[in-house]
Amino acid sequence: MGRDRYRKQSLGALYGTIKQSRVLLIGAGGIGCELLKNLLLTGFGEIHIVDLDTIDLSNLNRQFLFRHEHIKKSKALVAKESAARFNPDVKLEAYHANIKDPRFNVDWFQTFDLVFNALDNLEARRHVNKMCLAADVPLVESGTTGFNGQVQIIKKGKTECYDCNEKEIPKSFPVCTIRSTPSQPIHCIVWAKSYLFTEIFGTSEDETQELDHSRDTENAKEIENLRRESQMLQNIRNSMGSPSFAQEVFAKVFTDDIDRLRSMDDMWKNRKPPESLHFDLIAKEAESIDPGVSRRDQTSWSLAENFVVFSDSLQRLSDRLRQVQLLSANNGAASILTFDKDDQDTLDFVSATANLRSIIFGIETKSKFDIKQMAGNIIPAIATTNAMTASLCVLQAFKVMRDSLGKARMVFLEQTPARVVNSEPLRPPNPNCSVCGVTQSRLLVDASRATLKDLVEDVLKLQLGYGDEFSVNNEIGTLFDPELDDNLSKTFSELGIKGDSFLTIIDDDDENPRVNLTLAVSEQSLPESSKPILIPKKLEIARKPKANGETVTRGIPTTNGNAELAIPIGRQNGDVKRKRSADETNVDEDRAVKHVRVPKRKFEDDDLVLVEDHGNGAIVIEDD
């Protein structure tokens, strides 16, 4: 009761709103731990936590909700258990899952008053941004990179969204725990440089503490497994210089560890599991390859070539470490090696091991030249930056809860002599944004009956008044345009269009095109007497702005999501037709829209449609 009294005094009239609120926290890592603690102590009534990651030893220096006995356990579940003590009156729900799982759909997002993003990668952030826009739920976006941090409020139709500004390919990559589910080349590079290299040639993580902190029977088996892993690593280090050293290292990190990771079934429900590698099989294939292949630094190496470079660089580094150990015995210096991107031995080792791990997880491999650029830009996560950023998230959330968005700010933490904390007013939406500068609606679909023709003819042309020049697109590519009508007779099920996916309609009218229309697909069993595809409410779609920021029709400026400024739809007459360029589609920032011709068969749940993808770049991982 005492704590409640102080909250009432601090929050005033806002106290009741916060106590009755239901909020979603995505990410239980560096920022997430701090933010969960703040939300609980502030008194938010119901908090749901989603995180796919598991706890690693390197998390413990800043993610204070976790202890040594929690290693390898779910971050979300342990965070719930640890943080509940701060305020037992708050209802906590935790999910060890990927926020992109189908169960976390638009309807689910709509049940929350506010969403907090504490994620560690660009792809997931963009997904949450899109879902919050579709559900019309305010989002508090945050991130940190070293000593820098940022907090941003995103509200449909009122502020710019996460994708309103183009995201450059990052030049720095903070160290994060990426030993479970890597999805980008940079994840494997960080693993090779900051984990494997250090374990073998530096100071082992597992030498810092004993694994005897837990007595509960639930965790006893996991702790025993970790003891065995720690001992195996120590044995491998002790066998350095022996003929079997390379095979022991390889079997540990590319076979045994991968098989153990693959055995965690829940982790691979919605993603392809890794495939372990086997030393003997690859060794036979690599017998004719010269170690000099490592000098070919501009091309990606094959599996066998990576194997040869791994074995050769491991031998070179082992010889160097033994020399260092002999010298240190005389002068007392530390007998370890450190990574240097200009050191060919260390760079060869990191390049080869990163590529081998990429192959295991089905990730694109990189050339030695590319890895050198990426491995030289790893920045550590800072606990104080996470704590400050989490506090700013809650302060900005108060303004959203008060419905005082005009007083909210975009806040920056910067390592500058003048001021550590800087802010600026929230910016209005970018009308040219391909994510929020669109009209959004639900699309109710009976997937077994509805065909693409039903959408094109009955909904888009007849109901919404589109002309002939438009296209229907999804995340795979273009399903329909004037030059691609192969898919019209196919049902949504045959096209692989499932519930809670998105379709983007692009108007290519030359004279007065509409903004893109994004349809969130919702599967329902509709009566046989009704149409198999419906838009549940009347739509008004704004026109695309001219270069001066105004629309073609009536001179009325348009902004994303603002129904008051939207122009009622009607069929437009255009004399000249043309095909759009790839830059105009805005369906995918990283590649031109691809035409997709779907085979004439039904899709199974795990079927994939393969298309050519020219996208590249790396993902930012601020903290996990």
Coordinates of C-alpha atoms in Angstrom, one line a residue:
M1 CA 0.0 0.0 0.0
G2 CA 2.9 2.3 0.8
R3 CA 4.3 2.0 -2.7
D4 CA 0.9 2.7 -4.2
R5 CA 0.6 5.8 -2.2
Y6 CA 3.8 7.2 -3.6
R7 CA 2.9 6.3 -7.2
K8 CA -0.4 8.2 -6.8
Q9 CA 1.5 11.2 -5.5
S10 CA 4.0 11.1 -8.4
L11 CA 1.6 10.3 -11.2
G12 CA -1.5 12.2 -10.1
A13 CA -4.4 11.7 -12.4
L14 CA -2.3 9.5 -14.7
Y15 CA -2.0 6.8 -12.0
G16 CA -5.4 5.2 -12.7
T17 CA -4.8 5.1 -16.4
I18 CA -1.4 3.4 -16.0
K19 CA -2.7 0.9 -13.4
Q20 CA -5.5 -0.2 -15.8
S21 CA -3.2 -0.3 -18.9
R22 CA -2.0 -3.4 -20.8
V23 CA 1.4 -3.0 -22.5
L24 CA 3.7 -5.1 -24.6
L25 CA 7.4 -5.3 -24.1
I26 CA 9.3 -6.9 -27.0
G27 CA 12.9 -7.8 -26.0
A28 CA 14.2 -8.8 -22.6
G29 CA 17.9 -8.1 -23.1
G30 CA 19.9 -5.0 -22.2
I31 CA 17.3 -2.3 -22.6
G32 CA 14.4 -4.8 -21.9
C33 CA 15.6 -5.8 -18.4
E34 CA 15.9 -2.1 -17.4
L35 CA 12.6 -1.3 -19.0
L36 CA 10.7 -4.1 -17.4
K37 CA 11.9 -3.0 -14.0
N38 CA 10.8 0.6 -14.7
L39 CA 7.4 -0.5 -15.9
L40 CA 6.8 -2.6 -12.8
L41 CA 7.9 0.0 -10.4
T42 CA 5.8 2.6 -12.2
G43 CA 2.7 0.4 -11.8
F44 CA 1.6 -0.6 -15.3
G45 CA -1.2 -3.0 -14.7
E46 CA -0.5 -5.8 -17.2
I47 CA 2.8 -6.4 -19.0
H48 CA 3.4 -9.0 -21.7
I49 CA 7.1 -9.9 -22.6
V50 CA 8.2 -11.5 -25.8
D51 CA 11.8 -12.7 -26.5
L52 CA 13.1 -15.6 -28.5
D53 CA 16.7 -15.5 -27.1
T54 CA 18.3 -17.5 -24.3
I55 CA 20.6 -16.2 -21.6
D56 CA 24.3 -16.4 -22.2
L57 CA 27.3 -15.8 -19.9
S58 CA 28.2 -12.5 -21.6
N59 CA 24.8 -11.1 -20.8
L60 CA 25.4 -11.1 -17.0
N61 CA 27.5 -7.9 -16.9
R62 CA 24.5 -5.7 -17.8
Q63 CA 21.3 -7.7 -17.8
F64 CA 20.7 -7.6 -14.1
L65 CA 17.6 -9.8 -14.0
F66 CA 19.7 -12.8 -14.9
R67 CA 22.1 -14.9 -12.8
H68 CA 24.7 -17.6 -13.6
E69 CA 22.2 -20.4 -12.9
H70 CA 19.9 -18.9 -15.6
I71 CA 22.4 -19.5 -18.5
K72 CA 20.7 -21.2 -21.5
K73 CA 17.3 -20.5 -20.1
S74 CA 14.6 -18.3 -21.8
K75 CA 15.2 -14.6 -21.3
A76 CA 11.5 -13.8 -21.3
L77 CA 10.6 -16.5 -18.8
V78 CA 13.4 -15.7 -16.4
A79 CA 12.8 -12.0 -16.7
K80 CA 9.2 -12.5 -15.7
E81 CA 10.2 -14.7 -12.7
S82 CA 13.0 -12.3 -11.5
A83 CA 11.1 -9.0 -12.0
A84 CA 7.8 -10.1 -10.5
R85 CA 9.3 -9.4 -7.1
F86 CA 9.5 -5.7 -7.8
N87 CA 5.7 -5.4 -7.9
P88 CA 3.7 -8.6 -7.2
D89 CA 0.4 -6.7 -8.0
V90 CA 1.3 -6.4 -11.7
K91 CA 0.1 -9.2 -14.0
L92 CA 3.0 -10.6 -16.1
E93 CA 2.9 -12.8 -19.1
A94 CA 6.0 -14.1 -20.9
Y95 CA 6.5 -15.8 -24.3
H96 CA 9.7 -17.6 -25.3
A97 CA 8.9 -17.0 -29.0
N98 CA 9.6 -14.9 -32.1
I99 CA 7.5 -11.8 -32.3
K100 CA 7.1 -12.6 -36.0
D101 CA 5.2 -15.8 -35.2
P102 CA 1.7 -15.9 -36.8
R103 CA 0.0 -16.0 -33.4
F104 CA 1.2 -12.4 -32.7
N105 CA -1.1 -11.0 -35.3
V106 CA -2.8 -7.6 -35.8
D107 CA -5.7 -8.6 -33.6
W108 CA -3.3 -9.5 -30.8
F109 CA -1.4 -6.2 -31.1
Q110 CA -4.8 -4.3 -30.9
T111 CA -5.3 -5.6 -27.4
F112 CA -2.5 -3.4 -26.0
D113 CA -2.6 0.2 -25.1
L114 CA 1.1 0.7 -25.7
V115 CA 4.0 -1.3 -27.2
F116 CA 7.7 -0.9 -26.2
N117 CA 10.4 -2.1 -28.6
A118 CA 13.7 -3.2 -27.0
L119 CA 14.8 -5.3 -29.9
D120 CA 18.3 -6.0 -31.2
N121 CA 17.9 -6.1 -35.0
L122 CA 16.6 -4.1 -37.9
E123 CA 14.3 -6.8 -39.4
A124 CA 12.3 -7.4 -36.2
R125 CA 12.0 -3.6 -35.6
R126 CA 10.5 -3.1 -39.0
H127 CA 8.1 -5.9 -38.4
V128 CA 6.9 -4.5 -35.1
N129 CA 6.7 -1.0 -36.6
K130 CA 4.4 -2.4 -39.4
M131 CA 2.2 -4.3 -37.0
C132 CA 1.7 -1.3 -34.7
L133 CA 0.7 0.8 -37.7
A134 CA -1.7 -1.8 -38.8
A135 CA -3.2 -2.2 -35.3
D136 CA -3.1 1.6 -34.7
V137 CA -1.3 1.1 -31.4
P138 CA 1.4 3.6 -30.2
L139 CA 5.0 2.3 -30.3
V140 CA 7.9 3.5 -28.1
E141 CA 11.0 2.6 -30.2
S142 CA 14.4 2.5 -28.5
G143 CA 17.9 1.4 -29.2
T144 CA 21.5 1.8 -28.1
T145 CA 24.9 1.6 -29.7
G146 CA 27.8 1.9 -27.3
F147 CA 27.4 5.3 -25.5
N148 CA 24.7 6.5 -27.9
G149 CA 21.0 5.9 -27.4
Q150 CA 17.7 7.0 -28.9
V151 CA 14.0 6.9 -28.0
Q152 CA 11.2 7.7 -30.5
I153 CA 7.4 7.7 -30.2
I154 CA 5.6 6.3 -33.3
K155 CA 1.9 7.0 -33.7
K156 CA 0.0 6.2 -36.9
G157 CA -0.9 9.4 -38.8
K158 CA 0.7 11.7 -36.2
T159 CA 4.5 11.0 -36.3
E160 CA 7.0 9.5 -38.6
C161 CA 7.4 5.8 -38.3
Y162 CA 10.6 3.7 -38.1
D163 CA 10.9 3.4 -41.8
C164 CA 10.1 7.0 -42.7
N165 CA 13.9 7.6 -43.0
E166 CA 16.1 5.3 -45.0
K167 CA 18.3 3.2 -42.9
E168 CA 21.9 3.2 -44.0
I169 CA 24.0 0.0 -44.0
P170 CA 25.5 0.2 -40.5
K171 CA 29.2 0.8 -40.0
S172 CA 29.4 -0.4 -36.4
F173 CA 28.1 -3.5 -34.7
P174 CA 27.8 -3.7 -30.9
V175 CA 28.7 -7.0 -29.3
C176 CA 25.6 -9.1 -28.6
T177 CA 24.8 -12.6 -27.8
I178 CA 24.2 -14.3 -31.1
R179 CA 25.1 -17.9 -30.4
S180 CA 21.6 -19.3 -30.8
T181 CA 19.8 -18.1 -33.9
P182 CA 22.0 -16.2 -36.3
S183 CA 20.3 -14.8 -39.4
Q184 CA 22.9 -12.5 -40.9
P185 CA 26.6 -12.8 -41.8
I186 CA 27.5 -10.2 -39.2
H187 CA 26.1 -12.5 -36.5
C188 CA 28.5 -15.3 -37.5
I189 CA 31.4 -12.8 -37.7
V190 CA 30.8 -11.5 -34.2
W191 CA 30.5 -15.1 -32.9
A192 CA 33.8 -16.1 -34.6
K193 CA 35.7 -13.0 -33.4
S194 CA 34.2 -12.3 -29.9
Y195 CA 33.4 -15.9 -28.8
L196 CA 35.3 -18.7 -30.5
F197 CA 38.6 -16.8 -31.1
T198 CA 38.6 -15.7 -27.4
E199 CA 37.7 -19.1 -26.1
I200 CA 40.6 -20.8 -27.8
F201 CA 43.3 -18.1 -27.8
G202 CA 42.2 -15.6 -25.2
T203 CA 40.5 -15.8 -21.7
S204 CA 37.7 -18.3 -21.6
E205 CA 34.3 -17.0 -20.5
D206 CA 33.7 -20.2 -18.4
E207 CA 37.0 -19.7 -16.4
T208 CA 35.5 -16.7 -14.7
Q209 CA 33.1 -18.5 -12.3
E210 CA 32.2 -22.0 -11.2
L211 CA 28.9 -23.5 -12.4
D212 CA 27.6 -24.3 -9.0
H213 CA 25.1 -21.6 -8.3
S214 CA 21.8 -23.5 -8.7
R215 CA 20.3 -26.2 -6.6
D216 CA 16.8 -26.4 -8.2
T217 CA 16.0 -29.7 -9.9
E218 CA 14.6 -28.0 -13.0
N219 CA 17.9 -26.4 -13.9
A220 CA 20.3 -29.1 -12.5
K221 CA 20.5 -31.0 -15.9
E222 CA 21.3 -27.8 -17.8
I223 CA 24.0 -26.8 -15.3
E224 CA 25.5 -30.3 -15.6
N225 CA 25.6 -29.9 -19.4
L226 CA 27.3 -26.6 -19.0
R227 CA 29.9 -28.1 -16.7
R228 CA 30.6 -30.7 -19.4
E229 CA 30.9 -28.0 -22.1
S230 CA 33.3 -26.0 -20.0
Q231 CA 35.4 -29.0 -19.4
M232 CA 35.4 -29.9 -23.1
L233 CA 36.6 -26.4 -24.0
Q234 CA 39.4 -26.6 -21.4
N235 CA 40.4 -30.0 -22.6
I236 CA 40.6 -28.7 -26.2
R237 CA 42.8 -25.8 -25.1
N238 CA 45.0 -28.2 -23.2
S239 CA 45.4 -30.4 -26.3
M240 CA 46.7 -27.5 -28.4
G241 CA 49.6 -28.7 -30.6
S242 CA 48.4 -32.3 -30.8
P243 CA 47.5 -33.8 -34.2
S244 CA 43.9 -34.1 -33.3
F245 CA 43.5 -30.4 -32.1
A246 CA 41.8 -29.1 -35.3
Q247 CA 39.4 -32.1 -35.3
E248 CA 38.5 -31.6 -31.6
V249 CA 37.7 -27.9 -32.1
F250 CA 35.7 -28.5 -35.3
A251 CA 33.7 -31.3 -33.7
K252 CA 32.9 -29.2 -30.6
V253 CA 31.7 -26.0 -32.3
F254 CA 30.4 -27.2 -35.7
T255 CA 29.0 -30.7 -34.8
D256 CA 28.2 -31.2 -31.1
D257 CA 27.1 -27.7 -30.2
I258 CA 24.9 -27.5 -33.3
D259 CA 23.3 -30.9 -32.6
R260 CA 22.5 -29.8 -29.1
L261 CA 21.1 -26.5 -30.3
R262 CA 19.0 -28.3 -32.9
S263 CA 17.5 -30.5 -30.2
M264 CA 15.7 -27.4 -28.8
D265 CA 12.5 -28.0 -30.8
D266 CA 10.7 -24.8 -29.8
M267 CA 13.4 -22.7 -31.3
W268 CA 12.9 -24.1 -34.8
K269 CA 9.1 -24.2 -35.1
N270 CA 9.1 -21.2 -37.5
R271 CA 12.6 -21.2 -38.9
K272 CA 14.9 -23.7 -40.7
P273 CA 17.0 -25.6 -38.2
P274 CA 20.8 -25.6 -38.5
E275 CA 22.7 -28.5 -40.1
S276 CA 25.8 -29.7 -38.4
L277 CA 29.1 -30.3 -40.3
H278 CA 31.3 -33.4 -40.0
F279 CA 35.1 -33.2 -40.0
D280 CA 35.9 -36.5 -41.8
L281 CA 33.5 -35.9 -44.7
I282 CA 34.8 -32.4 -45.4
A283 CA 38.4 -33.4 -44.9
K284 CA 38.2 -35.9 -47.8
E285 CA 36.8 -33.3 -50.1
A286 CA 39.5 -30.8 -49.0
E287 CA 42.5 -33.0 -49.6
S288 CA 43.5 -31.4 -52.9
I289 CA 43.0 -27.7 -51.8
D290 CA 46.1 -25.7 -51.1
P291 CA 46.1 -23.4 -47.9
G292 CA 47.1 -20.6 -50.2
V293 CA 43.5 -20.2 -51.1
S294 CA 43.3 -17.8 -48.2
R295 CA 45.1 -15.2 -50.3
R296 CA 42.0 -15.1 -52.6
D297 CA 40.3 -12.4 -50.4
Q298 CA 37.9 -11.0 -52.9
T299 CA 35.8 -14.1 -53.5
S300 CA 33.7 -16.3 -51.3
W301 CA 35.3 -19.6 -50.4
S302 CA 33.6 -23.0 -50.8
L303 CA 32.8 -25.2 -47.8
A304 CA 36.0 -27.2 -48.4
E305 CA 38.1 -24.1 -48.9
N306 CA 36.8 -22.6 -45.6
F307 CA 37.7 -25.9 -43.9
V308 CA 41.3 -25.7 -45.2
V309 CA 41.7 -22.1 -44.1
F310 CA 40.2 -23.0 -40.7
S311 CA 42.7 -25.9 -40.2
D312 CA 45.7 -24.0 -41.5
S313 CA 45.0 -20.7 -39.5
L314 CA 44.3 -22.8 -36.4
Q315 CA 47.7 -24.4 -36.7
R316 CA 49.5 -21.0 -37.3
L317 CA 47.8 -19.4 -34.3
S318 CA 48.5 -22.4 -32.1
D319 CA 52.2 -22.1 -32.9
R320 CA 52.1 -18.4 -32.1
L321 CA 50.3 -18.9 -28.8
R322 CA 52.9 -21.5 -27.7
Q323 CA 55.7 -19.0 -28.4
V324 CA 53.8 -16.4 -26.4
Q325 CA 53.4 -18.8 -23.5
L326 CA 57.1 -19.5 -23.5
L327 CA 57.9 -15.8 -23.4
S328 CA 55.3 -15.1 -20.7
A329 CA 56.8 -17.7 -18.5
N330 CA 59.9 -15.5 -18.4
N331 CA 58.4 -12.0 -18.2
G332 CA 55.0 -12.6 -16.6
A333 CA 53.0 -11.2 -19.5
A334 CA 49.6 -12.5 -20.4
S335 CA 49.8 -15.6 -22.6
I336 CA 46.9 -14.8 -24.9
L337 CA 46.4 -13.7 -28.5
T338 CA 44.1 -10.8 -29.6
F339 CA 42.2 -10.3 -32.8
D340 CA 43.5 -7.7 -35.3
K341 CA 41.9 -7.2 -38.6
D342 CA 45.3 -6.5 -40.2
D343 CA 46.8 -9.7 -38.7
Q344 CA 46.4 -12.3 -41.5
D345 CA 46.4 -15.3 -39.1
T346 CA 43.6 -14.0 -36.9
L347 CA 41.7 -12.7 -39.9
D348 CA 41.9 -16.0 -41.7
F349 CA 40.6 -17.9 -38.6
V350 CA 37.7 -15.5 -38.1
S351 CA 36.8 -15.5 -41.8
A352 CA 36.8 -19.3 -42.1
T353 CA 34.9 -20.0 -38.9
A354 CA 32.4 -17.3 -39.5
N355 CA 31.7 -18.8 -43.0
L356 CA 31.5 -22.3 -41.7
R357 CA 28.9 -21.2 -39.2
S358 CA 27.0 -19.3 -41.9
I359 CA 26.8 -22.5 -44.0
I360 CA 25.4 -24.4 -41.0
F361 CA 22.6 -21.8 -40.6
G362 CA 21.9 -21.3 -44.3
I363 CA 23.3 -17.8 -44.3
E364 CA 25.2 -16.1 -47.2
T365 CA 29.0 -16.4 -46.8
K366 CA 31.3 -13.4 -47.2
S367 CA 34.7 -12.9 -48.7
K368 CA 37.7 -12.3 -46.5
F369 CA 37.8 -8.7 -47.7
D370 CA 34.2 -8.1 -46.6
I371 CA 34.7 -9.8 -43.3
K372 CA 37.7 -7.7 -42.6
Q373 CA 35.6 -4.5 -42.9
M374 CA 32.8 -5.9 -40.8
A375 CA 34.9 -7.5 -38.0
G376 CA 36.7 -4.2 -37.4
N377 CA 33.5 -2.4 -36.3
I378 CA 32.2 -4.2 -33.2
I379 CA 31.2 -1.9 -30.3
P380 CA 30.4 -3.2 -26.8
A381 CA 27.0 -2.6 -25.2
I382 CA 27.1 -0.2 -22.2
A383 CA 24.9 -0.9 -19.1
T384 CA 24.5 2.8 -18.2
T385 CA 23.3 3.6 -21.7
N386 CA 20.7 0.9 -21.5
A387 CA 19.5 2.1 -18.1
M388 CA 19.2 5.8 -19.3
T389 CA 17.4 4.8 -22.5
A390 CA 14.9 2.6 -20.6
S391 CA 14.1 5.5 -18.2
L392 CA 13.5 7.9 -21.2
C393 CA 11.1 5.3 -22.7
V394 CA 8.9 5.5 -19.6
L395 CA 9.0 9.3 -19.4
Q396 CA 7.9 9.5 -23.1
A397 CA 5.3 6.9 -22.5
F398 CA 3.6 9.1 -19.9
K399 CA 3.0 11.7 -22.6
V400 CA 1.4 9.1 -24.8
M401 CA -0.8 7.9 -21.9
R402 CA -1.9 11.5 -21.2
D403 CA -2.8 11.9 -24.9
S404 CA -0.2 14.8 -25.0
L405 CA 1.7 13.7 -28.1
G406 CA 2.5 17.3 -28.9
K407 CA 4.7 17.4 -25.8
A408 CA 6.6 14.2 -26.6
R409 CA 10.1 14.4 -27.9
M410 CA 12.6 12.3 -29.8
V411 CA 15.4 11.9 -27.3
F412 CA 19.1 11.2 -28.0
L413 CA 21.9 10.1 -25.8
E414 CA 25.2 11.3 -27.2
Q415 CA 28.8 11.2 -26.0
T416 CA 29.5 14.9 -26.4
P417 CA 31.2 17.4 -24.1
A418 CA 28.2 19.8 -24.2
R419 CA 25.2 17.7 -23.3
V420 CA 24.6 14.0 -22.9
V421 CA 20.9 14.1 -23.5
N422 CA 19.5 16.0 -26.4
S423 CA 16.0 16.1 -27.9
E424 CA 13.9 17.5 -30.7
P425 CA 10.1 17.6 -31.5
L426 CA 8.5 14.5 -33.1
R427 CA 8.5 14.8 -36.8
P428 CA 5.4 14.4 -38.9
P429 CA 4.9 11.4 -41.2
N430 CA 6.8 11.2 -44.4
P431 CA 4.1 11.1 -47.1
N432 CA 6.5 9.2 -49.4
C433 CA 7.2 6.5 -46.8
S434 CA 6.5 3.0 -48.2
V435 CA 5.3 1.7 -44.8
C436 CA 3.2 4.4 -43.2
G437 CA 2.6 6.7 -46.1
V438 CA -0.1 4.3 -47.3
T439 CA -3.8 3.6 -46.7
Q440 CA -4.2 0.5 -44.5
S441 CA -7.2 -1.8 -44.1
R442 CA -8.2 -5.3 -43.1
L443 CA -9.1 -7.8 -45.8
L444 CA -11.4 -10.6 -44.7
V445 CA -10.7 -13.7 -46.8
D446 CA -12.2 -17.2 -47.0
A447 CA -8.8 -18.5 -48.3
S448 CA -10.3 -21.8 -49.7
R449 CA -12.8 -19.9 -51.9
A450 CA -11.3 -16.5 -52.5
T451 CA -9.2 -16.1 -55.7
L452 CA -6.9 -13.4 -56.8
K453 CA -9.5 -12.5 -59.4
D454 CA -12.0 -11.8 -56.7
L455 CA -9.6 -9.3 -55.1
V456 CA -8.7 -7.6 -58.4
E457 CA -12.1 -7.5 -60.1
D458 CA -14.6 -7.3 -57.2
V459 CA -12.7 -5.4 -54.6
L460 CA -10.1 -3.2 -56.3
K461 CA -11.8 -2.4 -59.5
L462 CA -15.5 -2.5 -58.7
Q463 CA -15.6 -1.5 -55.1
L464 CA -12.5 0.8 -54.8
G465 CA -12.5 2.2 -58.3
Y466 CA -9.0 1.3 -59.5
G467 CA -8.2 1.5 -63.2
D468 CA -6.2 -1.0 -65.2
E469 CA -2.7 0.1 -64.2
F470 CA -2.0 -1.3 -60.7
S471 CA -0.3 -4.3 -59.2
V472 CA -0.8 -6.6 -56.3
N473 CA 2.3 -7.5 -54.3
N474 CA 3.4 -9.4 -51.2
E475 CA 6.7 -10.0 -49.5
I476 CA 7.7 -12.5 -52.2
G477 CA 7.0 -10.2 -55.2
T478 CA 4.4 -9.2 -57.7
L479 CA 1.3 -11.5 -57.8
F480 CA -0.6 -9.4 -60.4
D481 CA -0.1 -6.6 -62.8
P482 CA -1.3 -5.8 -66.4
E483 CA 1.5 -8.0 -67.7
L484 CA 1.1 -10.8 -65.2
D485 CA -2.3 -12.4 -65.0
D486 CA -1.3 -16.1 -64.6
N487 CA -2.4 -16.1 -60.9
L488 CA -5.9 -14.7 -61.3
S489 CA -7.7 -18.0 -61.2
K490 CA -5.7 -19.3 -58.1
T491 CA -7.1 -19.2 -54.6
F492 CA -5.3 -17.5 -51.8
S493 CA -4.4 -20.9 -50.4
E494 CA -2.8 -21.9 -53.6
L495 CA -0.9 -18.7 -53.7
G496 CA 0.4 -19.2 -50.2
I497 CA -1.3 -16.1 -48.9
K498 CA -2.1 -16.8 -45.3
G499 CA -3.8 -14.9 -42.5
D500 CA -1.9 -12.0 -41.0
S501 CA 0.2 -11.5 -44.0
F502 CA 0.2 -8.3 -46.0
L503 CA -0.7 -7.4 -49.6
T504 CA 0.4 -4.1 -51.1
I505 CA -1.6 -2.5 -54.0
I506 CA 0.4 0.0 -56.1
D507 CA -1.5 2.4 -58.3
D508 CA 0.5 3.1 -61.5
D509 CA -1.9 5.8 -62.9
D510 CA 0.2 8.5 -64.6
E511 CA -2.0 11.4 -63.9
N512 CA -3.3 11.0 -60.4
P513 CA -2.1 7.9 -58.6
R514 CA -3.3 6.9 -55.2
V515 CA -0.9 6.2 -52.3
N516 CA -0.2 2.5 -51.8
L517 CA -2.9 0.4 -50.2
T518 CA -1.7 -2.1 -47.6
L519 CA -4.2 -4.9 -46.8
A520 CA -3.7 -7.0 -43.7
V521 CA -5.2 -10.4 -44.6
S522 CA -7.5 -12.0 -42.0
E523 CA -8.6 -15.6 -42.7
Q524 CA -12.3 -16.3 -41.8
S525 CA -14.9 -18.8 -42.8
L526 CA -17.5 -16.7 -44.6
P527 CA -21.0 -17.9 -45.4
E528 CA -21.4 -19.6 -48.8
S529 CA -24.0 -17.0 -49.7
S530 CA -21.6 -14.1 -49.2
K531 CA -18.6 -13.1 -51.3
P532 CA -15.4 -14.9 -50.3
I533 CA -13.4 -11.6 -49.9
L534 CA -14.5 -8.4 -48.1
I535 CA -13.1 -5.1 -46.9
P536 CA -15.0 -4.5 -43.6
K537 CA -15.2 -0.7 -43.8
K538 CA -15.4 2.0 -46.3
L539 CA -12.0 3.3 -47.5
E540 CA -10.7 6.7 -48.5
I541 CA -7.4 6.6 -50.2
A542 CA -5.2 9.7 -50.5
R543 CA -3.5 10.7 -53.7
K544 CA 0.3 10.5 -54.0
P545 CA 1.9 13.9 -53.3
K546 CA 3.7 16.0 -55.9
A547 CA 7.3 17.0 -55.5
N548 CA 6.0 20.1 -53.6
G549 CA 4.2 17.9 -51.1
E550 CA 0.7 18.3 -52.4
T551 CA -1.6 15.9 -54.2
V552 CA -2.7 16.2 -57.8
T553 CA -6.4 16.5 -57.1
R554 CA -7.9 19.6 -55.5
G555 CA -4.6 20.8 -54.2
I556 CA -5.2 19.3 -50.8
P557 CA -2.0 18.2 -49.0
T558 CA -2.0 14.6 -47.9
T559 CA -0.3 12.9 -44.9
N560 CA -0.2 9.2 -44.1
G561 CA -3.0 7.7 -42.1
N562 CA -5.0 11.0 -42.0
A563 CA -8.5 10.2 -43.1
E564 CA -9.6 13.8 -42.9
L565 CA -7.2 14.8 -45.7
A566 CA -7.9 11.7 -47.8
I567 CA -9.8 12.1 -51.1
P568 CA -12.8 9.8 -51.6
I569 CA -12.0 7.1 -54.2
G570 CA -13.5 7.1 -57.6
R571 CA -12.5 5.7 -60.9
Q572 CA -10.0 7.9 -62.6
N573 CA -9.6 8.3 -66.4
G574 CA -6.0 8.3 -67.7
D575 CA -5.1 8.3 -71.3
V576 CA -1.5 7.3 -71.1
K577 CA -0.4 4.0 -69.4
R578 CA 3.1 3.1 -68.5
K579 CA 5.0 0.5 -66.5
R580 CA 6.6 1.7 -63.2
S581 CA 10.3 1.5 -62.5
A582 CA 11.7 -0.6 -59.7
D583 CA 12.4 2.6 -57.6
E584 CA 8.7 3.5 -57.7
T585 CA 7.3 0.3 -56.3
N586 CA 8.3 0.9 -52.7
V587 CA 7.4 -2.7 -51.9
D588 CA 10.9 -3.6 -50.8
E589 CA 13.6 -1.1 -50.1
D590 CA 16.4 -3.5 -51.0
R591 CA 15.3 -5.0 -54.3
A592 CA 13.1 -4.4 -57.3
V593 CA 9.7 -6.1 -57.1
K594 CA 9.8 -9.6 -58.5
H595 CA 7.2 -11.3 -60.6
V596 CA 6.0 -14.5 -59.0
R597 CA 4.4 -17.3 -61.0
V598 CA 3.0 -19.8 -58.6
P599 CA 3.1 -23.5 -59.6
K600 CA -0.3 -25.1 -60.1
R601 CA -0.5 -27.0 -56.9
K602 CA -1.5 -26.4 -53.3
F603 CA 1.1 -25.1 -50.9
E604 CA 2.0 -27.1 -47.8
D605 CA 2.8 -25.3 -44.6
D606 CA 6.5 -25.5 -45.0
D607 CA 6.7 -24.9 -48.8
L608 CA 8.9 -22.1 -50.0
V609 CA 8.7 -20.1 -53.2
L610 CA 12.3 -19.4 -54.2
V611 CA 13.0 -16.1 -56.0
E612 CA 16.2 -14.3 -56.9
D613 CA 17.2 -11.8 -54.2
H614 CA 19.8 -9.2 -54.9
G615 CA 19.6 -7.6 -51.4
N616 CA 22.7 -7.3 -49.2
G617 CA 23.8 -5.4 -46.2
A618 CA 24.1 -6.2 -42.5
I619 CA 21.8 -6.0 -39.5
V620 CA 22.3 -3.6 -36.6
I621 CA 22.3 -5.4 -33.2
E622 CA 22.4 -2.8 -30.5
D623 CA 21.9 -5.1 -27.5
D624 CA 20.2 -8.4 -26.7

